[in-house]
PDB file of C-alpha atoms and ligand atoms in Angstrom:
ATOM      1  CA  MET A   1       0.000   0.000   0.000  1.00  0.00           C
ATOM      2  CA  THR A   2       1.344   3.459  -0.884  1.00  0.00           C
ATOM      3  CA  LYS A   3       1.691   5.682   2.143  1.00  0.00           C
ATOM      4  CA  SER A   4       0.188   9.153   1.969  1.00  0.00           C
ATOM      5  CA  ILE A   5       2.735  11.897   1.695  1.00  0.00           C
ATOM      6  CA  PHE A   6       3.082  13.469   5.085  1.00  0.00           C
ATOM      7  CA  LYS A   7       6.066  15.687   5.458  1.00  0.00           C
ATOM      8  CA  ILE A   8       7.380  15.713   8.956  1.00  0.00           C
ATOM      9  CA  PRO A   9      11.000  16.060   9.932  1.00  0.00           C
ATOM     10  CA  ARG A  10      12.801  13.028  11.226  1.00  0.00           C
ATOM     11  CA  ILE A  11      13.710  14.850  14.428  1.00  0.00           C
ATOM     12  CA  ILE A  12      11.164  16.527  16.710  1.00  0.00           C
ATOM     13  CA  GLY A  13      12.527  18.077  19.891  1.00  0.00           C
ATOM     14  CA  HIS A  14      10.477  16.535  22.705  1.00  0.00           C
ATOM     15  CA  ARG A  15       8.915  19.186  24.950  1.00  0.00           C
ATOM     16  CA  GLY A  16      11.452  21.529  23.306  1.00  0.00           C
ATOM     17  CA  ALA A  17      14.788  19.866  23.949  1.00  0.00           C
ATOM     18  CA  ALA A  18      13.993  18.325  27.322  1.00  0.00           C
ATOM     19  CA  ALA A  19      17.473  16.986  28.078  1.00  0.00           C
ATOM     20  CA  TYR A  20      19.016  20.436  27.760  1.00  0.00           C
ATOM     21  CA  ALA A  21      16.428  22.955  28.939  1.00  0.00           C
ATOM     22  CA  PRO A  22      13.337  22.860  31.150  1.00  0.00           C
ATOM     23  CA  GLU A  23      10.523  21.180  29.236  1.00  0.00           C
ATOM     24  CA  ASN A  24       7.689  23.151  27.642  1.00  0.00           C
ATOM     25  CA  THR A  25       9.347  26.538  28.129  1.00  0.00           C
ATOM     26  CA  ILE A  26      10.321  29.349  25.763  1.00  0.00           C
ATOM     27  CA  VAL A  27      13.970  28.696  26.602  1.00  0.00           C
ATOM     28  CA  GLY A  28      13.392  25.092  25.543  1.00  0.00           C
ATOM     29  CA  ILE A  29      12.073  26.237  22.145  1.00  0.00           C
ATOM     30  CA  HIS A  30      15.106  28.493  21.633  1.00  0.00           C
ATOM     31  CA  THR A  31      17.469  25.756  22.786  1.00  0.00           C
ATOM     32  CA  ALA A  32      16.061  23.392  20.157  1.00  0.00           C
ATOM     33  CA  ALA A  33      16.279  26.095  17.475  1.00  0.00           C
ATOM     34  CA  ASP A  34      19.885  26.860  18.435  1.00  0.00           C
ATOM     35  CA  MET A  35      20.687  23.147  17.986  1.00  0.00           C
ATOM     36  CA  GLY A  36      19.375  23.245  14.419  1.00  0.00           C
ATOM     37  CA  VAL A  37      16.144  21.369  15.193  1.00  0.00           C
ATOM     38  CA  ASP A  38      13.326  22.275  12.782  1.00  0.00           C
ATOM     39  CA  TRP A  39      10.359  21.000  14.803  1.00  0.00           C
ATOM     40  CA  VAL A  40       9.439  20.706  18.460  1.00  0.00           C
ATOM     41  CA  GLU A  41       6.679  18.887  20.318  1.00  0.00           C
ATOM     42  CA  LEU A  42       4.899  20.844  23.069  1.00  0.00           C
ATOM     43  CA  ASP A  43       2.118  19.815  25.458  1.00  0.00           C
ATOM     44  CA  VAL A  44      -0.860  22.122  25.896  1.00  0.00           C
ATOM     45  CA  LYS A  45      -3.480  22.215  28.639  1.00  0.00           C
ATOM     46  CA  LEU A  46      -5.811  24.816  30.163  1.00  0.00           C
ATOM     47  CA  THR A  47      -5.596  26.899  33.313  1.00  0.00           C
ATOM     48  CA  LYS A  48      -8.644  27.225  35.566  1.00  0.00           C
ATOM     49  CA  ASP A  49      -9.613  30.366  33.626  1.00  0.00           C
ATOM     50  CA  ASN A  50      -9.333  28.547  30.294  1.00  0.00           C
ATOM     51  CA  ILE A  51      -6.042  29.980  29.059  1.00  0.00           C
ATOM     52  CA  PRO A  52      -3.961  27.504  27.054  1.00  0.00           C
ATOM     53  CA  ILE A  53      -0.471  27.007  28.485  1.00  0.00           C
ATOM     54  CA  LEU A  54       2.457  24.709  27.836  1.00  0.00           C
ATOM     55  CA  PHE A  55       2.508  22.046  30.534  1.00  0.00           C
ATOM     56  CA  HIS A  56       2.829  18.271  30.655  1.00  0.00           C
ATOM     57  CA  ASP A  57       1.779  16.922  34.052  1.00  0.00           C
ATOM     58  CA  ASP A  58      -1.601  17.280  35.757  1.00  0.00           C
ATOM     59  CA  THR A  59       0.228  18.445  38.863  1.00  0.00           C
ATOM     60  CA  LEU A  60       2.695  21.252  39.399  1.00  0.00           C
ATOM     61  CA  ASP A  61       5.118  19.437  41.677  1.00  0.00           C
ATOM     62  CA  ARG A  62       7.661  17.912  39.275  1.00  0.00           C
ATOM     63  CA  THR A  63       8.408  20.907  37.064  1.00  0.00           C
ATOM     64  CA  THR A  64       7.656  23.981  39.182  1.00  0.00           C
ATOM     65  CA  ASN A  65       8.082  25.242  42.726  1.00  0.00           C
ATOM     66  CA  GLY A  66       4.318  24.865  43.237  1.00  0.00           C
ATOM     67  CA  SER A  67       2.180  21.903  44.204  1.00  0.00           C
ATOM     68  CA  GLY A  68      -1.303  20.596  43.513  1.00  0.00           C
ATOM     69  CA  ASN A  69      -3.328  20.474  40.323  1.00  0.00           C
ATOM     70  CA  VAL A  70      -2.510  22.856  37.500  1.00  0.00           C
ATOM     71  CA  ALA A  71      -6.222  22.922  36.564  1.00  0.00           C
ATOM     72  CA  ASP A  72      -7.002  24.575  39.927  1.00  0.00           C
ATOM     73  CA  LEU A  73      -4.905  27.671  39.193  1.00  0.00           C
ATOM     74  CA  THR A  74      -5.687  30.748  37.142  1.00  0.00           C
ATOM     75  CA  LEU A  75      -3.170  32.041  34.628  1.00  0.00           C
ATOM     76  CA  LYS A  76      -2.105  34.723  37.074  1.00  0.00           C
ATOM     77  CA  GLU A  77      -1.418  32.101  39.750  1.00  0.00           C
ATOM     78  CA  VAL A  78       0.397  29.846  37.285  1.00  0.00           C
ATOM     79  CA  ARG A  79       2.587  32.723  36.133  1.00  0.00           C
ATOM     80  CA  ASP A  80       3.795  33.308  39.703  1.00  0.00           C
ATOM     81  CA  LEU A  81       5.517  29.916  39.684  1.00  0.00           C
ATOM     82  CA  ASP A  82       9.123  29.209  38.781  1.00  0.00           C
ATOM     83  CA  ALA A  83       9.332  26.640  35.965  1.00  0.00           C
ATOM     84  CA  GLY A  84      13.095  26.420  35.542  1.00  0.00           C
ATOM     85  CA  HIS A  85      14.911  26.102  38.797  1.00  0.00           C
ATOM     86  CA  TRP A  86      13.944  22.428  39.279  1.00  0.00           C
ATOM     87  CA  PHE A  87      15.991  21.681  36.148  1.00  0.00           C
ATOM     88  CA  GLY A  88      19.141  23.545  37.076  1.00  0.00           C
ATOM     89  CA  ASP A  89      20.510  26.595  38.847  1.00  0.00           C
ATOM     90  CA  SER A  90      21.185  28.415  35.584  1.00  0.00           C
ATOM     91  CA  PHE A  91      17.486  28.379  34.669  1.00  0.00           C
ATOM     92  CA  PHE A  92      16.119  31.060  36.932  1.00  0.00           C
ATOM     93  CA  ASP A  93      13.011  33.166  36.574  1.00  0.00           C
ATOM     94  CA  LEU A  94      11.457  30.962  33.901  1.00  0.00           C
ATOM     95  CA  ARG A  95       7.677  31.079  33.706  1.00  0.00           C
ATOM     96  CA  ILE A  96       5.161  28.585  32.366  1.00  0.00           C
ATOM     97  CA  PRO A  97       4.417  30.011  28.916  1.00  0.00           C
ATOM     98  CA  THR A  98       1.031  30.627  27.388  1.00  0.00           C
ATOM     99  CA  LEU A  99       0.300  29.029  24.028  1.00  0.00           C
ATOM    100  CA  GLU A 100       0.393  32.534  22.584  1.00  0.00           C
ATOM    101  CA  GLN A 101       3.940  33.140  23.834  1.00  0.00           C
ATOM    102  CA  ALA A 102       5.013  29.766  22.467  1.00  0.00           C
ATOM    103  CA  VAL A 103       3.557  30.580  19.045  1.00  0.00           C
ATOM    104  CA  ASP A 104       5.423  33.913  19.029  1.00  0.00           C
ATOM    105  CA  ALA A 105       8.720  32.132  19.741  1.00  0.00           C
ATOM    106  CA  LEU A 106       8.048  29.443  17.111  1.00  0.00           C
ATOM    107  CA  ILE A 107       7.263  32.053  14.470  1.00  0.00           C
ATOM    108  CA  GLU A 108      10.326  34.100  15.448  1.00  0.00           C
ATOM    109  CA  ARG A 109      12.521  31.001  14.990  1.00  0.00           C
ATOM    110  CA  ASP A 110      10.632  29.771  11.909  1.00  0.00           C
ATOM    111  CA  MET A 111       9.965  26.370  13.470  1.00  0.00           C
ATOM    112  CA  GLY A 112       7.375  23.688  12.878  1.00  0.00           C
ATOM    113  CA  VAL A 113       5.454  22.323  15.822  1.00  0.00           C
ATOM    114  CA  ASN A 114       3.515  19.361  17.078  1.00  0.00           C
ATOM    115  CA  PHE A 115       1.067  20.651  19.641  1.00  0.00           C
ATOM    116  CA  GLU A 116      -0.031  17.714  21.744  1.00  0.00           C
ATOM    117  CA  ILE A 117      -3.401  18.488  23.312  1.00  0.00           C
ATOM    118  CA  LYS A 118      -2.932  17.202  26.838  1.00  0.00           C
ATOM    119  CA  PRO A 119      -6.187  17.887  28.669  1.00  0.00           C
ATOM    120  CA  CYS A 120      -6.661  17.448  32.383  1.00  0.00           C
ATOM    121  CA  ALA A 121      -9.309  14.788  33.038  1.00  0.00           C
ATOM    122  CA  GLY A 122     -12.785  15.993  32.131  1.00  0.00           C
ATOM    123  CA  ARG A 123     -11.516  18.914  30.048  1.00  0.00           C
ATOM    124  CA  GLU A 124     -10.852  17.003  26.814  1.00  0.00           C
ATOM    125  CA  LYS A 125     -13.461  18.850  24.762  1.00  0.00           C
ATOM    126  CA  GLU A 126     -12.881  22.396  25.930  1.00  0.00           C
ATOM    127  CA  THR A 127      -9.072  22.090  25.795  1.00  0.00           C
ATOM    128  CA  ALA A 128      -9.206  21.083  22.125  1.00  0.00           C
ATOM    129  CA  GLU A 129     -11.773  23.773  21.353  1.00  0.00           C
ATOM    130  CA  VAL A 130      -9.801  26.587  22.974  1.00  0.00           C
ATOM    131  CA  VAL A 131      -6.466  25.500  21.473  1.00  0.00           C
ATOM    132  CA  LEU A 132      -7.798  25.012  17.953  1.00  0.00           C
ATOM    133  CA  ASP A 133      -9.895  28.137  18.021  1.00  0.00           C
ATOM    134  CA  TYR A 134      -6.798  30.146  18.895  1.00  0.00           C
ATOM    135  CA  LEU A 135      -4.438  28.386  16.477  1.00  0.00           C
ATOM    136  CA  SER A 136      -6.820  28.576  13.552  1.00  0.00           C
ATOM    137  CA  GLN A 137      -6.820  32.360  13.871  1.00  0.00           C
ATOM    138  CA  ILE A 138      -3.063  32.827  13.858  1.00  0.00           C
ATOM    139  CA  TRP A 139      -1.237  29.811  12.380  1.00  0.00           C
ATOM    140  CA  ASP A 140      -1.052  30.096   8.594  1.00  0.00           C
ATOM    141  CA  ASP A 141       1.465  27.506   7.478  1.00  0.00           C
ATOM    142  CA  HIS A 142      -0.315  24.159   7.534  1.00  0.00           C
ATOM    143  CA  SER A 143       2.840  22.350   6.434  1.00  0.00           C
ATOM    144  CA  LYS A 144       4.468  23.221   9.749  1.00  0.00           C
ATOM    145  CA  ILE A 145       1.916  22.087  12.281  1.00  0.00           C
ATOM    146  CA  LEU A 146       0.775  18.736  13.592  1.00  0.00           C
ATOM    147  CA  ILE A 147      -1.990  18.371  16.178  1.00  0.00           C
ATOM    148  CA  SER A 148      -1.974  15.251  18.322  1.00  0.00           C
ATOM    149  CA  SER A 149      -3.512  13.801  21.447  1.00  0.00           C
ATOM    150  CA  PHE A 150      -4.007  10.615  23.426  1.00  0.00           C
ATOM    151  CA  SER A 151      -7.590  11.787  23.950  1.00  0.00           C
ATOM    152  CA  HIS A 152     -10.155  10.502  21.458  1.00  0.00           C
ATOM    153  CA  VAL A 153     -12.504  13.319  22.420  1.00  0.00           C
ATOM    154  CA  SER A 154      -9.856  15.977  21.747  1.00  0.00           C
ATOM    155  CA  LEU A 155      -9.060  14.373  18.394  1.00  0.00           C
ATOM    156  CA  GLU A 156     -12.746  14.270  17.449  1.00  0.00           C
ATOM    157  CA  ILE A 157     -12.888  18.013  18.069  1.00  0.00           C
ATOM    158  CA  ALA A 158      -9.691  18.471  16.050  1.00  0.00           C
ATOM    159  CA  ALA A 159     -11.168  16.476  13.149  1.00  0.00           C
ATOM    160  CA  ASP A 160     -14.097  18.878  13.211  1.00  0.00           C
ATOM    161  CA  MET A 161     -12.284  22.160  13.732  1.00  0.00           C
ATOM    162  CA  ALA A 162      -8.998  21.501  11.916  1.00  0.00           C
ATOM    163  CA  ASN A 163      -9.908  18.902   9.360  1.00  0.00           C
ATOM    164  CA  ASP A 164      -7.295  19.991   6.824  1.00  0.00           C
ATOM    165  CA  TRP A 165      -4.455  20.056   9.382  1.00  0.00           C
ATOM    166  CA  ALA A 166      -2.270  16.998   9.869  1.00  0.00           C
ATOM    167  CA  ARG A 167      -3.269  15.132  13.001  1.00  0.00           C
ATOM    168  CA  SER A 168      -1.689  12.267  14.914  1.00  0.00           C
ATOM    169  CA  PHE A 169      -3.149   9.787  17.381  1.00  0.00           C
ATOM    170  CA  CYS A 170      -0.874   9.146  20.374  1.00  0.00           C
ATOM    171  CA  ILE A 171      -0.925   5.553  21.584  1.00  0.00           C
ATOM    172  CA  GLY A 172       1.046   3.368  23.949  1.00  0.00           C
ATOM    173  CA  GLY A 173       2.879   0.197  22.968  1.00  0.00           C
ATOM    174  CA  GLY A 174       3.012  -3.293  24.481  1.00  0.00           C
ATOM    175  CA  ASP A 175      -0.117  -3.974  26.540  1.00  0.00           C
ATOM    176  CA  ALA A 176      -1.181  -0.330  26.084  1.00  0.00           C
ATOM    177  CA  LEU A 177      -1.567  -0.616  22.294  1.00  0.00           C
ATOM    178  CA  PRO A 178      -5.310  -0.316  21.529  1.00  0.00           C
ATOM    179  CA  GLU A 179      -6.629  -3.477  19.848  1.00  0.00           C
ATOM    180  CA  ASN A 180      -8.728  -1.507  17.384  1.00  0.00           C
ATOM    181  CA  VAL A 181      -6.038   1.030  16.474  1.00  0.00           C
ATOM    182  CA  ALA A 182      -6.714   0.869  12.720  1.00  0.00           C
ATOM    183  CA  GLU A 183     -10.414   1.461  13.233  1.00  0.00           C
ATOM    184  CA  LEU A 184      -9.788   4.311  15.690  1.00  0.00           C
ATOM    185  CA  ALA A 185      -7.279   5.985  13.380  1.00  0.00           C
ATOM    186  CA  ARG A 186      -9.778   5.837  10.513  1.00  0.00           C
ATOM    187  CA  TYR A 187     -12.560   7.208  12.688  1.00  0.00           C
ATOM    188  CA  LEU A 188     -10.366  10.038  13.988  1.00  0.00           C
ATOM    189  CA  GLU A 189      -9.112  10.731  10.436  1.00  0.00           C
ATOM    190  CA  VAL A 190      -5.473  11.022  11.505  1.00  0.00           C
ATOM    191  CA  LYS A 191      -2.491  10.953   9.166  1.00  0.00           C
ATOM    192  CA  ALA A 192      -0.029   9.637  11.727  1.00  0.00           C
ATOM    193  CA  LEU A 193       0.385   7.576  14.854  1.00  0.00           C
ATOM    194  CA  SER A 194       2.671   8.760  17.657  1.00  0.00           C
ATOM    195  CA  ILE A 195       3.722   5.478  19.222  1.00  0.00           C
ATOM    196  CA  ASP A 196       5.784   4.592  22.257  1.00  0.00           C
ATOM    197  CA  GLY A 197       9.044   3.519  20.623  1.00  0.00           C
ATOM    198  CA  ASN A 198      10.320   1.995  23.837  1.00  0.00           C
ATOM    199  CA  THR A 199       7.478  -0.455  24.457  1.00  0.00           C
ATOM    200  CA  THR A 200       6.006  -1.207  21.024  1.00  0.00           C
ATOM    201  CA  THR A 201       7.138  -4.689  20.018  1.00  0.00           C
ATOM    202  CA  PRO A 202       8.565  -5.556  16.559  1.00  0.00           C
ATOM    203  CA  GLU A 203       5.436  -7.671  15.911  1.00  0.00           C
ATOM    204  CA  GLN A 204       3.199  -4.723  16.773  1.00  0.00           C
ATOM    205  CA  LEU A 205       5.271  -2.451  14.540  1.00  0.00           C
ATOM    206  CA  LEU A 206       4.891  -4.860  11.666  1.00  0.00           C
ATOM    207  CA  GLY A 207       1.111  -4.651  12.029  1.00  0.00           C
ATOM    208  CA  LEU A 208       1.201  -0.853  12.152  1.00  0.00           C
ATOM    209  CA  GLN A 209       3.284  -0.704   8.973  1.00  0.00           C
ATOM    210  CA  ASP A 210       0.301  -1.985   6.991  1.00  0.00           C
ATOM    211  CA  LEU A 211      -1.750   1.083   7.882  1.00  0.00           C
ATOM    212  CA  ASP A 212      -1.620   4.069   5.564  1.00  0.00           C
ATOM    213  CA  LEU A 213      -0.193   6.261   8.313  1.00  0.00           C
ATOM    214  CA  ALA A 214       3.094   7.945   9.143  1.00  0.00           C
ATOM    215  CA  LEU A 215       4.680   6.375  12.221  1.00  0.00           C
ATOM    216  CA  LEU A 216       6.375   8.641  14.767  1.00  0.00           C
ATOM    217  CA  ALA A 217       8.085   7.289  17.882  1.00  0.00           C
ATOM    218  CA  TYR A 218       8.386   8.829  21.339  1.00  0.00           C
ATOM    219  CA  THR A 219      10.605   9.269  23.326  1.00  0.00           C
ATOM    220  CA  ILE A 220      13.795   8.042  21.714  1.00  0.00           C
ATOM    221  CA  ASN A 221      17.134   9.102  23.153  1.00  0.00           C
ATOM    222  CA  ASP A 222      19.133   6.000  22.203  1.00  0.00           C
ATOM    223  CA  PRO A 223      20.637   6.170  18.684  1.00  0.00           C
ATOM    224  CA  ASP A 224      20.835   2.369  18.338  1.00  0.00           C
ATOM    225  CA  LEU A 225      17.141   2.031  19.088  1.00  0.00           C
ATOM    226  CA  ALA A 226      16.417   4.895  16.676  1.00  0.00           C
ATOM    227  CA  ARG A 227      18.210   3.048  13.873  1.00  0.00           C
ATOM    228  CA  GLU A 228      16.329  -0.180  14.625  1.00  0.00           C
ATOM    229  CA  LEU A 229      13.017   1.657  14.629  1.00  0.00           C
ATOM    230  CA  GLN A 230      13.894   3.455  11.424  1.00  0.00           C
ATOM    231  CA  ALA A 231      14.507   0.088   9.763  1.00  0.00           C
ATOM    232  CA  MET A 232      11.029  -0.959  10.961  1.00  0.00           C
ATOM    233  CA  GLY A 233       9.247   1.968   9.341  1.00  0.00           C
ATOM    234  CA  ILE A 234       9.430   4.789  11.883  1.00  0.00           C
ATOM    235  CA  THR A 235       9.923   8.074  10.031  1.00  0.00           C
ATOM    236  CA  GLY A 236      10.009  10.630  12.850  1.00  0.00           C
ATOM    237  CA  PHE A 237      11.490  10.627  16.347  1.00  0.00           C
ATOM    238  CA  PHE A 238      10.459  12.628  19.372  1.00  0.00           C
ATOM    239  CA  THR A 239      13.655  13.062  21.325  1.00  0.00           C
ATOM    240  CA  ASP A 240      14.934  14.896  24.392  1.00  0.00           C
ATOM    241  CA  GLU A 241      18.412  14.780  22.821  1.00  0.00           C
ATOM    242  CA  PRO A 242      18.061  15.929  19.216  1.00  0.00           C
ATOM    243  CA  ASP A 243      21.823  16.033  18.638  1.00  0.00           C
ATOM    244  CA  THR A 244      22.299  12.390  19.707  1.00  0.00           C
ATOM    245  CA  ILE A 245      19.484  11.115  17.515  1.00  0.00           C
ATOM    246  CA  MET A 246      20.394  13.319  14.538  1.00  0.00           C
ATOM    247  CA  ASP A 247      23.803  11.644  14.570  1.00  0.00           C
ATOM    248  CA  GLY A 248      22.278   8.192  15.008  1.00  0.00           C
ATOM    249  CA  ILE A 249      19.768   7.859  12.174  1.00  0.00           C
ATOM    250  CA  PHE A 250      19.806   8.085   8.413  1.00  0.00           C
ATOM    251  CA  MET A 251      18.576  11.567   7.659  1.00  0.00           C
ATOM    252  CA  VAL A 252      17.684  10.830   4.026  1.00  0.00           C
ATOM    253  CA  HIS A 253      15.848   7.768   2.756  1.00  0.00           C
TER     254      HIS A 253
HETATM  255  O1  G3P B 301       3.540  13.350  21.676  1.00  0.00           O
HETATM  256  C1  G3P B 301       4.547  12.426  21.908  1.00  0.00           C
HETATM  257  C2  G3P B 301       4.870  12.318  23.370  1.00  0.00           C
HETATM  258  O2  G3P B 301       5.119  13.588  23.880  1.00  0.00           O
HETATM  259  C3  G3P B 301       3.770  11.650  24.155  1.00  0.00           C
HETATM  260  O3  G3P B 301       4.088  11.421  25.494  1.00  0.00           O
HETATM  261  O4  G3P B 301       3.909  11.907  27.889  1.00  0.00           O
HETATM  262  O5  G3P B 301       5.795  12.848  26.579  1.00  0.00           O
HETATM  263  O6  G3P B 301       3.507  13.742  26.269  1.00  0.00           O
HETATM  264  P1  G3P B 301       4.334  12.531  26.601  1.00  0.00           P
HETATM  265 MG1   MG B 302       3.847  15.181  24.742  1.00  0.00          MG
END
């Protein structure tokens, strides 16, 4: 079966360049750009007052000096937190960015982006609606954006609101691989699957190769594994260490 043409770079800086700068921050976007990375992946969720921000976890504890649920804080409260110091002493006074600030930095650096819609539980619909409503007003270059999510509900909204944008369905591997992945991907009208490259088995990968979808693997920081996955049909890699993986894979097919 001929695969649809879906142009996505082989290297996508995961959460910016998460091994080198605090994840999901403006500094992370610039760090990736400075390394020569063309695309980054960033996680988006909503504050209590419905402002889209870059943030991965449901709770503040791991990546800020705050604690508790991010969904319980307004933007003003979120912006009071330090989002860099946990990563290293040199990252001081970093704030959790809004989606708008992230877009400004991406445009300034001429980068492509995979926005992963990462809703807090129960906010799957509104997170996708707010994010896509905002992006559809300001993001012109459809060749440089990919919308993804683990949430079926968020992807249903994306299929409705951003039907002509490339979209990817995030799934786990091993026991977490959905049995009906082909059916779900068709229903959600995605062009790609973002799969867990560390747990998806070779047998599972073989099955996924038959689908007319681009296969992207997260989160790959080992160049040997990247090469193996590339030989099994993976065309894009989410990586915390873009330099390591750039050196490890074949950049041209
Ligand atoms: O979108 C790929 C990857 O980022 C999914 O996992 O947990 O890092 O958001 P996670
Ligand atoms: Mg992500």
